[in-house]
Amino acid sequence: MKLVYFLITIPIEFIGRILLVLNFFQLKNKLEKYAEVVDQKSIEIPEFYTEYLVVAEDHRSRFHCGIDQVGILRAIYKRLFTVEIQGASTIEQQFVRVVTGDYSHSLQRKFREQLLAVFLAKKKTKIDIAKVYLAIAYYGYNCEGTTGIAKLVGSDLRLASEDQVISIMARLKYPKPSANTAVWQEKITQRVSYIKKRHQLAASKSRQRTLHAAA
């Protein structure tokens, strides 16, 4: 599956390399800036947090090269043939979106975001990008980035329990409003349950792969 993702990413990477050389959209400058952000902030978040981030936000992360074409096609299908609106952004894309602060709905923004995500994934490891995304993400009212996480789990982020980490990941989809509401709490409860199930499934698959490799 990883090979399939690699092959279907080639066209956008080819176009992206031309635009990068020409510095269209200031791609070269932005890529260097974002790589520096990863270097500076990757030490702030313990690595084990990223396990839960991947299952919650980007469970095909180990296959794709910064953009999830399968997720994109699924989101388009859902939009056209059902009432469900489904996102398809990878962790790399979400990192780019947060660090740029650009949440516009234009196709140009989306294309630029995808290009930066692909090239950033080539310069930095997925784990480091995931850690820095958590270090700058929004978790709700007066709760942002590493400082916001510390408010929820304590100053030593390494001591956070599994339930606390999962609750943090749930807030990425449903940031806490300024006033706690029953509706928000219900959404968080459902999201926490979903992430726990996804994590258990991922752990089971990982054990199976390990046993298969050892056989």
Tab-separated table of C-alpha atoms in Angstrom:
chain	number	residue	atom	x	y	z
A	1	MET	CA	0.000	0.000	0.000
A	2	LYS	CA	2.896	2.332	0.733
A	3	LEU	CA	4.156	1.817	-2.828
A	4	VAL	CA	0.736	2.751	-4.213
A	5	TYR	CA	0.723	5.982	-2.215
A	6	PHE	CA	4.264	6.739	-3.396
A	7	LEU	CA	3.338	6.252	-7.051
A	8	ILE	CA	0.203	8.390	-6.955
A	9	THR	CA	2.105	11.162	-5.159
A	10	ILE	CA	4.692	11.421	-7.967
A	11	PRO	CA	2.653	13.840	-10.163
A	12	ILE	CA	2.054	16.389	-7.391
A	13	GLU	CA	5.669	16.049	-6.274
A	14	PHE	CA	6.902	16.660	-9.837
A	15	ILE	CA	4.780	19.793	-10.149
A	16	GLY	CA	5.775	20.817	-6.643
A	17	ARG	CA	9.496	20.599	-7.384
A	18	ILE	CA	9.116	22.991	-10.303
A	19	LEU	CA	7.143	25.430	-8.170
A	20	LEU	CA	9.664	25.028	-5.355
A	21	VAL	CA	12.598	25.938	-7.618
A	22	LEU	CA	10.671	28.960	-8.903
A	23	ASN	CA	9.613	29.753	-5.318
A	24	PHE	CA	5.958	30.071	-6.298
A	25	PHE	CA	3.697	30.874	-3.321
A	26	GLN	CA	7.038	31.456	-1.482
A	27	LEU	CA	7.181	27.680	-1.075
A	28	LYS	CA	10.933	27.545	-0.500
A	29	ASN	CA	10.870	30.205	2.211
A	30	LYS	CA	7.885	28.661	3.951
A	31	LEU	CA	9.320	25.153	3.820
A	32	GLU	CA	12.542	26.324	5.461
A	33	LYS	CA	10.595	28.233	8.106
A	34	TYR	CA	8.347	25.277	8.952
A	35	ALA	CA	11.316	22.911	9.129
A	36	GLU	CA	12.885	25.274	11.674
A	37	VAL	CA	9.677	25.215	13.731
A	38	VAL	CA	9.847	21.401	13.804
A	39	ASP	CA	13.476	21.502	14.957
A	40	GLN	CA	12.726	24.012	17.695
A	41	LYS	CA	9.549	22.523	19.170
A	42	SER	CA	9.755	18.765	18.644
A	43	ILE	CA	11.246	18.253	22.111
A	44	GLU	CA	8.191	19.694	23.853
A	45	ILE	CA	5.839	16.713	23.406
A	46	PRO	CA	6.562	13.104	24.494
A	47	GLU	CA	6.624	10.689	21.574
A	48	PHE	CA	3.923	8.361	22.931
A	49	TYR	CA	1.314	11.095	22.403
A	50	THR	CA	1.706	10.640	18.650
A	51	GLU	CA	0.362	7.061	18.763
A	52	TYR	CA	-3.014	8.421	19.805
A	53	LEU	CA	-2.830	11.355	17.404
A	54	VAL	CA	-2.309	9.023	14.438
A	55	VAL	CA	-5.252	6.747	15.253
A	56	ALA	CA	-7.472	9.750	15.931
A	57	GLU	CA	-6.575	11.964	12.984
A	58	ASP	CA	-4.554	10.100	10.361
A	59	HIS	CA	-4.620	6.309	10.670
A	60	ARG	CA	-3.032	5.792	7.224
A	61	SER	CA	-0.079	7.962	8.195
A	62	ARG	CA	2.519	5.206	7.843
A	63	PHE	CA	1.521	4.673	4.218
A	64	HIS	CA	1.163	8.128	2.683
A	65	CYS	CA	3.768	10.753	1.795
A	66	GLY	CA	2.104	13.790	3.359
A	67	ILE	CA	-1.273	13.693	1.606
A	68	ASP	CA	-3.867	10.946	1.855
A	69	GLN	CA	-5.353	10.447	-1.606
A	70	VAL	CA	-7.590	7.616	-0.386
A	71	GLY	CA	-9.012	9.920	2.268
A	72	ILE	CA	-9.512	12.679	-0.295
A	73	LEU	CA	-11.470	10.400	-2.642
A	74	ARG	CA	-13.569	9.121	0.253
A	75	ALA	CA	-14.317	12.667	1.402
A	76	ILE	CA	-15.375	13.657	-2.135
A	77	TYR	CA	-17.648	10.604	-2.356
A	78	LYS	CA	-19.240	11.397	1.016
A	79	ARG	CA	-19.780	14.997	-0.017
A	80	LEU	CA	-21.410	14.061	-3.331
A	81	PHE	CA	-23.537	11.083	-2.355
A	82	THR	CA	-24.298	11.459	1.350
A	83	VAL	CA	-25.039	14.234	3.830
A	84	GLU	CA	-21.866	13.433	5.752
A	85	ILE	CA	-18.964	15.883	5.560
A	86	GLN	CA	-15.663	14.109	6.111
A	87	GLY	CA	-12.190	15.603	6.380
A	88	ALA	CA	-9.137	14.200	4.630
A	89	SER	CA	-6.275	16.290	5.984
A	90	THR	CA	-3.155	14.483	7.148
A	91	ILE	CA	-1.187	15.427	10.252
A	92	GLU	CA	1.349	17.144	7.990
A	93	GLN	CA	-1.397	19.219	6.395
A	94	GLN	CA	-2.901	20.115	9.752
A	95	PHE	CA	0.521	21.229	10.967
A	96	VAL	CA	0.942	23.473	7.905
A	97	ARG	CA	-2.542	24.923	8.385
A	98	VAL	CA	-1.967	25.786	12.028
A	99	VAL	CA	1.507	27.241	11.561
A	100	THR	CA	0.349	29.411	8.626
A	101	GLY	CA	-2.898	30.397	10.300
A	102	ASP	CA	-4.584	30.149	6.896
A	103	TYR	CA	-8.008	28.497	7.169
A	104	SER	CA	-9.491	29.861	3.959
A	105	HIS	CA	-11.520	27.536	1.735
A	106	SER	CA	-9.761	28.427	-1.512
A	107	LEU	CA	-8.358	25.746	-3.813
A	108	GLN	CA	-5.068	27.650	-3.969
A	109	ARG	CA	-4.672	27.391	-0.179
A	110	LYS	CA	-5.444	23.669	-0.258
A	111	PHE	CA	-3.008	23.007	-3.100
A	112	ARG	CA	-0.240	25.019	-1.419
A	113	GLU	CA	-0.903	23.193	1.849
A	114	GLN	CA	-0.613	19.810	0.133
A	115	LEU	CA	2.671	20.744	-1.554
A	116	LEU	CA	4.177	21.934	1.720
A	117	ALA	CA	2.961	18.801	3.505
A	118	VAL	CA	4.617	16.518	0.926
A	119	PHE	CA	7.969	18.305	0.995
A	120	LEU	CA	7.972	18.757	4.754
A	121	ALA	CA	7.427	14.995	5.145
A	122	LYS	CA	10.618	14.502	3.124
A	123	LYS	CA	12.666	16.852	5.310
A	124	LYS	CA	11.417	15.830	8.761
A	125	THR	CA	10.167	12.629	10.361
A	126	LYS	CA	6.463	12.015	10.739
A	127	ILE	CA	6.893	11.635	14.497
A	128	ASP	CA	8.580	15.027	14.863
A	129	ILE	CA	5.947	16.731	12.704
A	130	ALA	CA	3.202	15.084	14.766
A	131	LYS	CA	4.812	16.210	18.035
A	132	VAL	CA	5.112	19.788	16.857
A	133	TYR	CA	1.543	19.812	15.586
A	134	LEU	CA	0.432	18.902	19.097
A	135	ALA	CA	2.751	21.592	20.480
A	136	ILE	CA	0.933	24.325	18.539
A	137	ALA	CA	-2.620	22.968	18.153
A	138	TYR	CA	-5.781	24.507	19.573
A	139	TYR	CA	-7.623	22.516	22.259
A	140	GLY	CA	-10.279	24.987	23.240
A	141	TYR	CA	-10.881	28.240	25.048
A	142	ASN	CA	-7.701	29.459	26.765
A	143	CYS	CA	-6.049	26.117	25.979
A	144	GLU	CA	-3.504	26.076	23.180
A	145	GLY	CA	-0.284	24.276	22.380
A	146	THR	CA	2.114	22.784	24.912
A	147	THR	CA	0.993	25.223	27.598
A	148	GLY	CA	-2.609	24.173	27.068
A	149	ILE	CA	-1.744	20.487	27.378
A	150	ALA	CA	0.125	21.210	30.623
A	151	LYS	CA	-3.040	22.792	32.025
A	152	LEU	CA	-4.853	19.514	31.407
A	153	VAL	CA	-2.262	16.914	32.467
A	154	GLY	CA	0.222	18.770	34.674
A	155	SER	CA	3.622	20.328	34.051
A	156	ASP	CA	5.346	17.011	33.321
A	157	LEU	CA	3.675	15.837	30.130
A	158	ARG	CA	5.425	12.463	30.363
A	159	LEU	CA	3.260	11.531	33.365
A	160	ALA	CA	-0.065	11.882	31.543
A	161	SER	CA	-2.341	8.861	31.690
A	162	GLU	CA	-3.768	7.202	28.596
A	163	ASP	CA	-7.201	8.660	29.348
A	164	GLN	CA	-5.734	12.154	29.612
A	165	VAL	CA	-3.872	11.848	26.307
A	166	ILE	CA	-6.952	10.499	24.535
A	167	SER	CA	-9.013	13.376	25.940
A	168	ILE	CA	-6.485	15.814	24.469
A	169	MET	CA	-6.767	14.164	21.047
A	170	ALA	CA	-10.555	14.376	21.252
A	171	ARG	CA	-10.286	18.140	21.727
A	172	LEU	CA	-8.570	18.496	18.358
A	173	LYS	CA	-11.892	17.677	16.707
A	174	TYR	CA	-14.058	19.287	19.376
A	175	PRO	CA	-12.202	22.148	21.099
A	176	LYS	CA	-13.703	23.097	24.429
A	177	PRO	CA	-15.925	26.201	24.248
A	178	SER	CA	-15.635	29.028	26.776
A	179	ALA	CA	-18.618	27.578	28.646
A	180	ASN	CA	-18.836	23.834	29.195
A	181	THR	CA	-22.028	22.453	27.684
A	182	ALA	CA	-23.793	19.099	27.725
A	183	VAL	CA	-23.638	18.977	23.918
A	184	TRP	CA	-19.854	19.445	23.885
A	185	GLN	CA	-19.401	16.904	26.675
A	186	GLU	CA	-21.422	14.330	24.751
A	187	LYS	CA	-19.330	14.894	21.635
A	188	ILE	CA	-16.108	14.509	23.630
A	189	THR	CA	-17.352	11.307	25.273
A	190	GLN	CA	-18.180	9.787	21.885
A	191	ARG	CA	-14.863	10.926	20.412
A	192	VAL	CA	-12.881	9.468	23.340
A	193	SER	CA	-14.654	6.136	22.879
A	194	TYR	CA	-13.867	6.181	19.154
A	195	ILE	CA	-10.162	6.906	19.728
A	196	LYS	CA	-9.854	4.168	22.358
A	197	LYS	CA	-11.332	1.609	19.977
A	198	ARG	CA	-9.078	2.767	17.126
A	199	HIS	CA	-6.022	2.574	19.363
A	200	GLN	CA	-6.875	-0.926	20.550
A	201	LEU	CA	-7.370	-2.032	16.950
A	202	ALA	CA	-4.066	-0.470	15.873
A	203	ALA	CA	-2.227	-2.111	18.779
A	204	SER	CA	-3.711	-5.492	17.847
A	205	LYS	CA	-2.637	-5.106	14.216
A	206	SER	CA	0.845	-4.050	15.309
A	207	ARG	CA	1.203	-7.191	17.450
A	208	GLN	CA	0.049	-9.326	14.526
A	209	ARG	CA	2.629	-7.723	12.225
A	210	THR	CA	5.351	-8.317	14.816
A	211	LEU	CA	4.391	-11.978	15.213
A	212	HIS	CA	4.206	-12.429	11.447
A	213	ALA	CA	7.645	-10.857	10.986
A	214	ALA	CA	9.129	-13.090	13.698
A	215	ALA	CA	7.629	-16.276	12.249
